[in-house]
Structures are given as structure tokens and as C-alpha cells.
PDB file of C-alpha atoms in Angstrom:
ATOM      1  CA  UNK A  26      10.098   7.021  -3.403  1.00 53.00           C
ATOM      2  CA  UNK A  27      12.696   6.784  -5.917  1.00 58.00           C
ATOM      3  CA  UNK A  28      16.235   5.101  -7.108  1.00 56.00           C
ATOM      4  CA  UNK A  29      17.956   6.207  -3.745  1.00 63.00           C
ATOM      5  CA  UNK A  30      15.258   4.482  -1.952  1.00 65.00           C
ATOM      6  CA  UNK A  31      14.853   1.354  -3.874  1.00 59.00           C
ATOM      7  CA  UNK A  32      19.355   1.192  -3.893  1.00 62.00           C
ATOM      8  CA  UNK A  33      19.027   1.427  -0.225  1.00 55.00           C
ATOM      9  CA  UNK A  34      16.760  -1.246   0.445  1.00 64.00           C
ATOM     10  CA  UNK A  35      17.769  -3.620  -2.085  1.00 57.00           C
ATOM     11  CA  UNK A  36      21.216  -3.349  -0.261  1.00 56.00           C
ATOM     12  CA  UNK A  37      19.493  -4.042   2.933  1.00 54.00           C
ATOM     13  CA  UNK A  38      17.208  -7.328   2.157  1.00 56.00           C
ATOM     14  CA  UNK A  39      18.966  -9.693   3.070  1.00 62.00           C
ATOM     15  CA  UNK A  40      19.172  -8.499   6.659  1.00 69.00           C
ATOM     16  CA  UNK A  41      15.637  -6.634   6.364  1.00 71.00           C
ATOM     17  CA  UNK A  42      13.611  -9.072   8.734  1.00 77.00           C
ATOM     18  CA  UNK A  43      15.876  -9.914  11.322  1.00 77.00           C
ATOM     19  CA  UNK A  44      16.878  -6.149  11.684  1.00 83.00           C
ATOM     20  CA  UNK A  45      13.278  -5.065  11.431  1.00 85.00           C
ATOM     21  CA  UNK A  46      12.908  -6.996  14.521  1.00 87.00           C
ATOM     22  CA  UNK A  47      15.298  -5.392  16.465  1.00 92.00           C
ATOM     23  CA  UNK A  48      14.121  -1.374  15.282  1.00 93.00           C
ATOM     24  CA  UNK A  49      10.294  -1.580  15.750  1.00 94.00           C
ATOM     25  CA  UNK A  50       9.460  -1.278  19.381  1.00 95.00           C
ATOM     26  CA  UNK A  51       6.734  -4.000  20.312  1.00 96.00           C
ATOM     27  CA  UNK A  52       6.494  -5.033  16.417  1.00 96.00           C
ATOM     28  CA  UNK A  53       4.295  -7.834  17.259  1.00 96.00           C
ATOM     29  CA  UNK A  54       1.521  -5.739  18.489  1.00 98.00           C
ATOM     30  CA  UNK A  55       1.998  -3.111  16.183  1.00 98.00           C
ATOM     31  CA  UNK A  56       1.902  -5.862  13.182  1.00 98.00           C
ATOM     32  CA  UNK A  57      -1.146  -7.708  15.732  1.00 98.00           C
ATOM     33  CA  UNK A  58      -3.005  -4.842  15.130  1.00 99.00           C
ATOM     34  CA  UNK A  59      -2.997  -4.048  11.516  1.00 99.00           C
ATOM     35  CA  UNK A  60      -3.849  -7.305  10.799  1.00 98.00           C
ATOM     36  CA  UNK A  61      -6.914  -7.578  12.497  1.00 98.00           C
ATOM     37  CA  UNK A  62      -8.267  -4.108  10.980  1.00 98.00           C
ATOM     38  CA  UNK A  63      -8.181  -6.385   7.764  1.00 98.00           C
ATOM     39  CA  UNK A  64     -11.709  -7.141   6.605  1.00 95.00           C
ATOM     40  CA  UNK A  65     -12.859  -8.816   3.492  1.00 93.00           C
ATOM     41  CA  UNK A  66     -16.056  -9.948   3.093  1.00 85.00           C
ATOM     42  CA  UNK A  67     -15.033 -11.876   0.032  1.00 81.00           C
ATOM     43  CA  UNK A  68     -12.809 -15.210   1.147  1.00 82.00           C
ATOM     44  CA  UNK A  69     -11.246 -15.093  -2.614  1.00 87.00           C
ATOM     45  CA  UNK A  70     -11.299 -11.156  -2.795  1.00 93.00           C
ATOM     46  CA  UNK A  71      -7.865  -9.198  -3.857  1.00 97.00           C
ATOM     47  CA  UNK A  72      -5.387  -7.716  -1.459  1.00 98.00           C
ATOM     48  CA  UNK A  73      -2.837  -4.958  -2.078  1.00 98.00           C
ATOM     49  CA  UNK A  74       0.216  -4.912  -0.590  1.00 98.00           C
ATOM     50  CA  UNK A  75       2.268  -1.399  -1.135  1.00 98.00           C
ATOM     51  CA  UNK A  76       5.805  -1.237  -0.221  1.00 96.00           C
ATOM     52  CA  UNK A  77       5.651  -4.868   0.873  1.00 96.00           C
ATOM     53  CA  UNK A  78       9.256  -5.246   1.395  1.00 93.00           C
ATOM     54  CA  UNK A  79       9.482  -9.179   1.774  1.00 94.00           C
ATOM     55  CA  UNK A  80       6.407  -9.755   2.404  1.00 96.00           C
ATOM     56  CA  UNK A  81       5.743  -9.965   6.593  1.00 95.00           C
ATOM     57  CA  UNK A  82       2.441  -8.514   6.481  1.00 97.00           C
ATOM     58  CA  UNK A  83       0.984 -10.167   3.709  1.00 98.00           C
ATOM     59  CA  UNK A  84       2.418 -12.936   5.421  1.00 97.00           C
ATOM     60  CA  UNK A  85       0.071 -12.501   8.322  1.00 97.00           C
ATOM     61  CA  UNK A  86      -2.852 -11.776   6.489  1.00 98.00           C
ATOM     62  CA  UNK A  87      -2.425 -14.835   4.371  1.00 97.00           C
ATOM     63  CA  UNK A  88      -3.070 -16.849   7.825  1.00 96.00           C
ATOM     64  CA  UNK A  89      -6.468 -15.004   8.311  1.00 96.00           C
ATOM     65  CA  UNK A  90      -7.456 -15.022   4.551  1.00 96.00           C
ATOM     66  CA  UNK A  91      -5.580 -17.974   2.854  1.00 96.00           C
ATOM     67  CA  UNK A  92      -7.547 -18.402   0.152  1.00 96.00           C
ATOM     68  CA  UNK A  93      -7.930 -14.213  -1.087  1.00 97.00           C
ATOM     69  CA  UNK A  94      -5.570 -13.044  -3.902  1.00 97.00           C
ATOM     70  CA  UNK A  95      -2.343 -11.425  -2.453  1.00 98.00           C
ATOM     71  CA  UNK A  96      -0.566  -8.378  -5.159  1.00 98.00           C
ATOM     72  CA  UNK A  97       2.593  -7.021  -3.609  1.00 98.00           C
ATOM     73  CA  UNK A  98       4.288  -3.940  -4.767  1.00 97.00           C
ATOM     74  CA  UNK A  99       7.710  -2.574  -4.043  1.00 95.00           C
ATOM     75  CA  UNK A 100       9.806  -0.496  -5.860  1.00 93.00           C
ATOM     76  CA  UNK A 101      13.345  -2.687  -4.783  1.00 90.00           C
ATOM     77  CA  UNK A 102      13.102  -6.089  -6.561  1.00 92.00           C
ATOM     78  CA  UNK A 103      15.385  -7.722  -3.843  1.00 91.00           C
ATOM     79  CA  UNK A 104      13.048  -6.965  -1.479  1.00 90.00           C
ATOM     80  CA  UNK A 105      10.473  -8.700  -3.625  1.00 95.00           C
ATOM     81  CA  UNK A 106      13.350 -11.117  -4.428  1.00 94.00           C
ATOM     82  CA  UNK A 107      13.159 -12.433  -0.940  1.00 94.00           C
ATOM     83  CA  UNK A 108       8.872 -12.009  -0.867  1.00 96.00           C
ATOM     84  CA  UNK A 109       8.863 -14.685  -3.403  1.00 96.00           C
ATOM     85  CA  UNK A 110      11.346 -17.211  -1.823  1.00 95.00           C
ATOM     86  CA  UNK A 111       8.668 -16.845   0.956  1.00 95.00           C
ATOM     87  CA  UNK A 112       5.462 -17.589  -0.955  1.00 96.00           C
ATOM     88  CA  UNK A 113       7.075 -19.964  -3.406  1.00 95.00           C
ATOM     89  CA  UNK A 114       4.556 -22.541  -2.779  1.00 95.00           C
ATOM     90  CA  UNK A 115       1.400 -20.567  -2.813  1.00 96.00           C
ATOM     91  CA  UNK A 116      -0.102 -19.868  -6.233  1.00 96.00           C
ATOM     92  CA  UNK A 117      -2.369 -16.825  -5.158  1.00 97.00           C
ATOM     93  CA  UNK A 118       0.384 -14.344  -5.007  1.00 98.00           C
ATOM     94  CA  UNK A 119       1.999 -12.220  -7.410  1.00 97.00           C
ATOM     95  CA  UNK A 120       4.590 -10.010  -7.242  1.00 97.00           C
ATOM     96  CA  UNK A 121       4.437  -6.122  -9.004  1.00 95.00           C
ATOM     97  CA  UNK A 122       8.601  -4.488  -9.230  1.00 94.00           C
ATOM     98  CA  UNK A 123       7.393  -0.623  -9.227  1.00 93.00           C
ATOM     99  CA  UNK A 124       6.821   2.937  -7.612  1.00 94.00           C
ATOM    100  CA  UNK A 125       3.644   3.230  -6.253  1.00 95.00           C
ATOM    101  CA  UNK A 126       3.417   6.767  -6.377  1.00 93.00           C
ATOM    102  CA  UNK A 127       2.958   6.669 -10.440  1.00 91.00           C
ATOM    103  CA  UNK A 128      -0.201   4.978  -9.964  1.00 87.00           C
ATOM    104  CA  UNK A 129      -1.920   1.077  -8.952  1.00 88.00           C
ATOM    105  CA  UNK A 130      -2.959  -1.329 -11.697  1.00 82.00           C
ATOM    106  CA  UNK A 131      -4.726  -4.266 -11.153  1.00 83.00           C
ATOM    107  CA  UNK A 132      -8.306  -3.072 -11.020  1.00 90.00           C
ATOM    108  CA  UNK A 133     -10.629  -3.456  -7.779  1.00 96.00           C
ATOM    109  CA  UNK A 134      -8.938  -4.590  -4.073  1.00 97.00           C
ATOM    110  CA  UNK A 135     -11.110  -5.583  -1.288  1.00 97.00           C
ATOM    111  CA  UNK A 136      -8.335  -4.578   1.168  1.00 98.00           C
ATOM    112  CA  UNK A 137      -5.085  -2.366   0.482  1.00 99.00           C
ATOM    113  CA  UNK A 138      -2.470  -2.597   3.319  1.00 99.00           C
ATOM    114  CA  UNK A 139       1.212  -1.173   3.935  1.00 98.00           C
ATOM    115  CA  UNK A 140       3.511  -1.099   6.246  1.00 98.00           C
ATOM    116  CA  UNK A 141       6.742   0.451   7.168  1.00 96.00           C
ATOM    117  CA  UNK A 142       6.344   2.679   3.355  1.00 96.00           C
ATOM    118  CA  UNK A 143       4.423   5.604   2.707  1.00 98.00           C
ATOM    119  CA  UNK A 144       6.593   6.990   5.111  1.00 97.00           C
ATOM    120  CA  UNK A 145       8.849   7.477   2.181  1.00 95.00           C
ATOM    121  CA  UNK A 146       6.411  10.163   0.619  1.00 97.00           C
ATOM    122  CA  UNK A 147       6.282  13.894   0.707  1.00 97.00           C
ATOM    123  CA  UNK A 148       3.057  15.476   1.892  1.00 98.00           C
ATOM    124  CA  UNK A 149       1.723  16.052  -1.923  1.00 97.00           C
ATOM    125  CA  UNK A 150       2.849  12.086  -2.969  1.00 97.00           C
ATOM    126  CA  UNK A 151       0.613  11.426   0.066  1.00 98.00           C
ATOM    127  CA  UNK A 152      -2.074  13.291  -0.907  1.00 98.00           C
ATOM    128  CA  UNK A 153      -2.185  11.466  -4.182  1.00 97.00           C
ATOM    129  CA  UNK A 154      -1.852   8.117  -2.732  1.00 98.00           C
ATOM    130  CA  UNK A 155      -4.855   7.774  -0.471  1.00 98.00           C
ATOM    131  CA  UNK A 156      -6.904   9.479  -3.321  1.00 98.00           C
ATOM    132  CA  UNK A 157      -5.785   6.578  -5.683  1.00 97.00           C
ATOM    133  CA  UNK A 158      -6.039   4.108  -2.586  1.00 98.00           C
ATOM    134  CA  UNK A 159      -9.571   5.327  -2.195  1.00 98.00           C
ATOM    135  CA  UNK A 160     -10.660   5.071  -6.211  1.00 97.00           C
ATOM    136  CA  UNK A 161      -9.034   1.389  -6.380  1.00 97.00           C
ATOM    137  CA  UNK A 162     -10.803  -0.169  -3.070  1.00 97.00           C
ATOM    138  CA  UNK A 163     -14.279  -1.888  -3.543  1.00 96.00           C
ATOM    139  CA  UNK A 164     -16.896  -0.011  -1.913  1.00 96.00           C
ATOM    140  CA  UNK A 165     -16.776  -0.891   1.843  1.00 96.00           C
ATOM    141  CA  UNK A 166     -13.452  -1.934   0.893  1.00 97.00           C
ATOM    142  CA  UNK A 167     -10.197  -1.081   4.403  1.00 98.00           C
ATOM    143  CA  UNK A 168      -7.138   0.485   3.581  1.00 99.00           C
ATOM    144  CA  UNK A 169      -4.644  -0.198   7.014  1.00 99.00           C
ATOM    145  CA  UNK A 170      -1.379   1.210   7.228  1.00 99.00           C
ATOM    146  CA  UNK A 171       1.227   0.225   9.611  1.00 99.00           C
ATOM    147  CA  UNK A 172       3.897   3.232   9.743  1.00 98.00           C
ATOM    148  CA  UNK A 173       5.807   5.957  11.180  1.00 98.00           C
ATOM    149  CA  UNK A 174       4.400   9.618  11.673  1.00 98.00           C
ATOM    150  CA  UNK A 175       5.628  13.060  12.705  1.00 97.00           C
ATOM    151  CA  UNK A 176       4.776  14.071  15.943  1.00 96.00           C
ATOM    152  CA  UNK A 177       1.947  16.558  16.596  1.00 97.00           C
ATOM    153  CA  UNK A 178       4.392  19.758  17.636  1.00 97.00           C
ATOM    154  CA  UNK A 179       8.095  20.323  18.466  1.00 97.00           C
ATOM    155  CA  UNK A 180       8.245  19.046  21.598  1.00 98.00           C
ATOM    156  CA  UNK A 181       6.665  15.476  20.935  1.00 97.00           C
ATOM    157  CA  UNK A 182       8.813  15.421  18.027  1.00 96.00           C
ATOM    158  CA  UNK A 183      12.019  15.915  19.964  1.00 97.00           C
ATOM    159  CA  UNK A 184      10.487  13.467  22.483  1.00 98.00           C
ATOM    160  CA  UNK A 185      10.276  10.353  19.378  1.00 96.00           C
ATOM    161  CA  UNK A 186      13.535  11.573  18.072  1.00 96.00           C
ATOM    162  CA  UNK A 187      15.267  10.768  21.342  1.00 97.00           C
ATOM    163  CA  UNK A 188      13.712   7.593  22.132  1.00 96.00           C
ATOM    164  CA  UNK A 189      14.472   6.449  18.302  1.00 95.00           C
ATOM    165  CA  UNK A 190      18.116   7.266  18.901  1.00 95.00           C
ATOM    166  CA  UNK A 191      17.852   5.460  22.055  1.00 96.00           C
ATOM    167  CA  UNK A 192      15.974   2.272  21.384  1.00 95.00           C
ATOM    168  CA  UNK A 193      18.472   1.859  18.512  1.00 95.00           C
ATOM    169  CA  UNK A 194      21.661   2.433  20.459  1.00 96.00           C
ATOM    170  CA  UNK A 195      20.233  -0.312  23.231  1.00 94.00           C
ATOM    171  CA  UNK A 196      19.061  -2.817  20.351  1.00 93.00           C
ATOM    172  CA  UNK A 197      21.730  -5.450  19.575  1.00 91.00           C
ATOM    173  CA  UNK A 198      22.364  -4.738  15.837  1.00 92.00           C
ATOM    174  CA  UNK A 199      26.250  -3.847  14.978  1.00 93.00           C
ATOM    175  CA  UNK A 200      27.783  -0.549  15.055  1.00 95.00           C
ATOM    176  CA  UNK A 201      27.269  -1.043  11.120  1.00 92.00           C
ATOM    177  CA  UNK A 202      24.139  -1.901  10.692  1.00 91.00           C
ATOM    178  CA  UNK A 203      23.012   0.779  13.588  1.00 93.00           C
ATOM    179  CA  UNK A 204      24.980   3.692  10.774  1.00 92.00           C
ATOM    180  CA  UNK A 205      23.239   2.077   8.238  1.00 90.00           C
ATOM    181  CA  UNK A 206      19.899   2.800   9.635  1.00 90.00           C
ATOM    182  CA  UNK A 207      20.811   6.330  10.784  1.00 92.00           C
ATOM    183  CA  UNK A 208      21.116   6.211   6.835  1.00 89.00           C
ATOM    184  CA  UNK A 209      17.625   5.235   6.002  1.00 88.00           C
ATOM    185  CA  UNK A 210      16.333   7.342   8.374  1.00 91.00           C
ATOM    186  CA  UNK A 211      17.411  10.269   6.098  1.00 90.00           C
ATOM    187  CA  UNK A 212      15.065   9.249   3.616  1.00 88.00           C
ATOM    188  CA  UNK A 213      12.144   9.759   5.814  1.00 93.00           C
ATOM    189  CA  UNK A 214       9.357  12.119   5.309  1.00 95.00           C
ATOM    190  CA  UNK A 215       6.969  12.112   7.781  1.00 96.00           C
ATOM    191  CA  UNK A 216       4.333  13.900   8.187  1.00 98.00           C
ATOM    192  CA  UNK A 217       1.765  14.209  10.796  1.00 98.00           C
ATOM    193  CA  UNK A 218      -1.446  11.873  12.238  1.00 97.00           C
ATOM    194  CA  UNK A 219      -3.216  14.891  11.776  1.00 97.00           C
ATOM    195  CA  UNK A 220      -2.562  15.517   8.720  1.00 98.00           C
ATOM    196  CA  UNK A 221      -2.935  12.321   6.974  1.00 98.00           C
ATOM    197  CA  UNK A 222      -6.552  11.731   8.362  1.00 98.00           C
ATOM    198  CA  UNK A 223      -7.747  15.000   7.409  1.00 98.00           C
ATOM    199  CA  UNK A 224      -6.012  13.555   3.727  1.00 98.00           C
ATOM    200  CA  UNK A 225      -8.048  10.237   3.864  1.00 99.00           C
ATOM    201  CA  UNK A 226     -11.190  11.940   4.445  1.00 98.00           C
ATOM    202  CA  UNK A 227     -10.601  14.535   2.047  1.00 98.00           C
ATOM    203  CA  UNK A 228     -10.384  11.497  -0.633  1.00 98.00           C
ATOM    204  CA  UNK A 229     -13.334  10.439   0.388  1.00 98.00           C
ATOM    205  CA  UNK A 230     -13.116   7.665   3.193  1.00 98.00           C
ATOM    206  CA  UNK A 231     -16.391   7.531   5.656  1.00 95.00           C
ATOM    207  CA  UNK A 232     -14.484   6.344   8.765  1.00 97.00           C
ATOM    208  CA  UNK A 233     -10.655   7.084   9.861  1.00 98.00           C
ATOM    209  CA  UNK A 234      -9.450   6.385  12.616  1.00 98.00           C
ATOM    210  CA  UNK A 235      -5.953   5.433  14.684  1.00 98.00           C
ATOM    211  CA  UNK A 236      -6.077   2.116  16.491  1.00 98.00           C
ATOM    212  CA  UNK A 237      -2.335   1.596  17.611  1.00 98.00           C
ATOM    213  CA  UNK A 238       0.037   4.518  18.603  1.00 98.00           C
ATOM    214  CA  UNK A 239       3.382   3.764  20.424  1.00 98.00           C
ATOM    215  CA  UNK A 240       5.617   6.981  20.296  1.00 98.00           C
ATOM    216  CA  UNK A 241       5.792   7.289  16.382  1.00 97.00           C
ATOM    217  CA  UNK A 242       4.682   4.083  15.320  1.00 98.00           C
ATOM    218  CA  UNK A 243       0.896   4.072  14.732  1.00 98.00           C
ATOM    219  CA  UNK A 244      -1.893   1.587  12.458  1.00 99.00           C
ATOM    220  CA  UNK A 245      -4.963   3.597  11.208  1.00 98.00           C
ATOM    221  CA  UNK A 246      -7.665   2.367   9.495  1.00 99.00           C
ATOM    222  CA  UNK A 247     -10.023   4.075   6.539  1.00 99.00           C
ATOM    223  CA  UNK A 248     -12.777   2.290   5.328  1.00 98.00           C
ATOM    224  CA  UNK A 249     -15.037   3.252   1.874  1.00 97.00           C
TER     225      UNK A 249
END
């Protein structure tokens, strides 16, 4: 992540939910499922949310836990801008304006969630960021992540790059806002399923595991 990420999403909040609708295929499963892979055993424990954008998955978990602690992170403030519009009336959520990558404050979590994000790292910034997921989580503690991978060889990666060109094409968003996305997706760096397990277990998670794969889109689960 950095200041060509955060300029392109601050330019983009305003229409972020709405068009985030129309680009994830089946996004109410594939936001379902992450949210029940959310565990706390603590009703008032701490939640993390990195890259929360404005704030739809938190938004979801709040439901299920409405009386835990809610942190959300993002390095473009009008994201979080429009996060806090949305939770103006609760008190037991606070808002964080920074990169990730340079490290979490904010002591223990119970549960550390993300969505649509870490996509945004290289393999190394990665790396890094489920080791620091890992040291910040209470023991027993879920990290879920809702996001886009690589596919496993060549050929399943041409096969996701030509049903993402397609499913946008078909969706109804303007030839401008269609570009526009075609411009984000430049900023991607995705990396394998593969991969990022083998990375969560190397930080030391006990369990890993994918629960939700639809073409790219997939929502694993690593528990302490």
C-alpha cells in the first residue's frame, strides 16, 4: 500500500459501496461467509478491521457481536470518512487513518478481519503482515480475510482474468467507472492460495484453512 493507493480510493468513496456491489460476484455469500468464521469468546473483546474501506464488514460483524470493540484501519481517510458517517451513533468504534504494513497498535484483538485489502501487498509485505497479525491476536484468537488471490498456474489464471473482464463488461456500472476499475486493478498484487497458507502457518497459526472460493475470490480462516 501506499499514496497511489490511498489517492485512488479516496477518489473512489463515494461510489465505493454501490460499485462494490456490482464487481464482486455473489458478494453476499462471499461477505456471509467471512462473517461467520468470526469467533470471539469475549462479547466485549476487540476487533481489527484492516483496510476497512467504509466499513461493510465491520458492519456485519457488529450485528453478531454488538457489544465487542470495533478498530478500523485504512490508509485513505475518505474511505474512513464515509466508515464514520456509518457508525456515528455507536460509541464502540474508532477509526485508525494509516498503512498497515508499518505495523498494528492497539495491543491484543480477539478477532482481526479484512476484506477486499491485503490484496494490495507484495509477497514480502504479506509475509510481514500475517506474522504481525499472528503476534497481535489473543491466543485462540481468528484472523478471516475476505480477498482476491492469484490463481494456482497459468491456465487458471488466464481462466479468472477472463471472467473478471467479463463479469465487469456485463455489470451495469458506466463506461467510466468500468476504466476506472481497470485502473485499480493495476494496483493489484496477488499472490497465490498456496502461498499465503504456507505464510500463515509459517507465522505460527495452528489451523488454516479456505472456506469460500468462487474463481478468485476466496475467505480463509487462521486461528492461534
Amino acid at each position: 500500500m501506499n499514496k497511489s493507493v490511498a489517492k485512488v480510493f479516496n477518489s473512489a468513496a463515494k461510489k465505493y459501496d454501490i460499485q462494490r456491489s456490482e464487481l464482486i460476484p455473489l458478494m453476499n455469500i462471499f461477505y456471509g461467509v467471512a462473517v461467520e468464521l468470526v469467533k470471539i469468546n469475549n462479547e466485549k473483546g476487540k476487533v481489527l478491521d484492516l483496510g476497512a474501506g467504509t466499513g461493510l464488514l465491520t458492519e456485519l460483524v457488529i450485528k453478531k457481536y454488538p457489544n465487542a470493540k470495533y478498530t478500523l484501519v485504512d490508509i485513505a481517510e475518505e474511505m474512513l470518512d464515509i466508515a464514520k458517517e456509518r457508525f456515528e451513533l455507536l460509541d464502540n468504534v474508532s477509526f485508525n487513518v494509516e498503512d498497515y504494513r508499518d505495523g498494528i497498535s492497539g495491543g491484543k484483538y480477539e478477532a482481526i478481519i479484512s476484506s477486499m485489502s491485503i490484496h494490495h501487498l507484495d509477497f514480502n509485505e504479506k509475509r510481514n503482515l500475517y506474522k504481525n497479525i499472528f503476534n497481535i491476536l489473543e491466543e485462540g484468537g481468528v484472523f478471516v480475510n475476505a480477498d482476491q488471490v492469484k490463481g494456482e498456474d497459468c491456465e487458471s489464471e488466464e481462466i479468472v482474468k477472463e471472467y473478471q473482464l467479463s463479469h465487469i463488461e456485463n455489470c451495469s456500472l458506466s463506461r467510466e467507472e468500468k476504466d476506472k476499475t481497470y485502473e485499480r486493478i493495476k494496483l493489484d498484487k496477488m499472490d497465490k492460495m498456496t502461498d499465503q497458507i504456507d505464510m500463515l502457518k509459517e507465522a505460527g497459526f495452528k489451523s488454516v484453512d479456505i472456506y469460500y472460493k468462487y474463481y478468485n475470490y476466496v475467505v480463509f480462516r487462521a486461528r492461534k
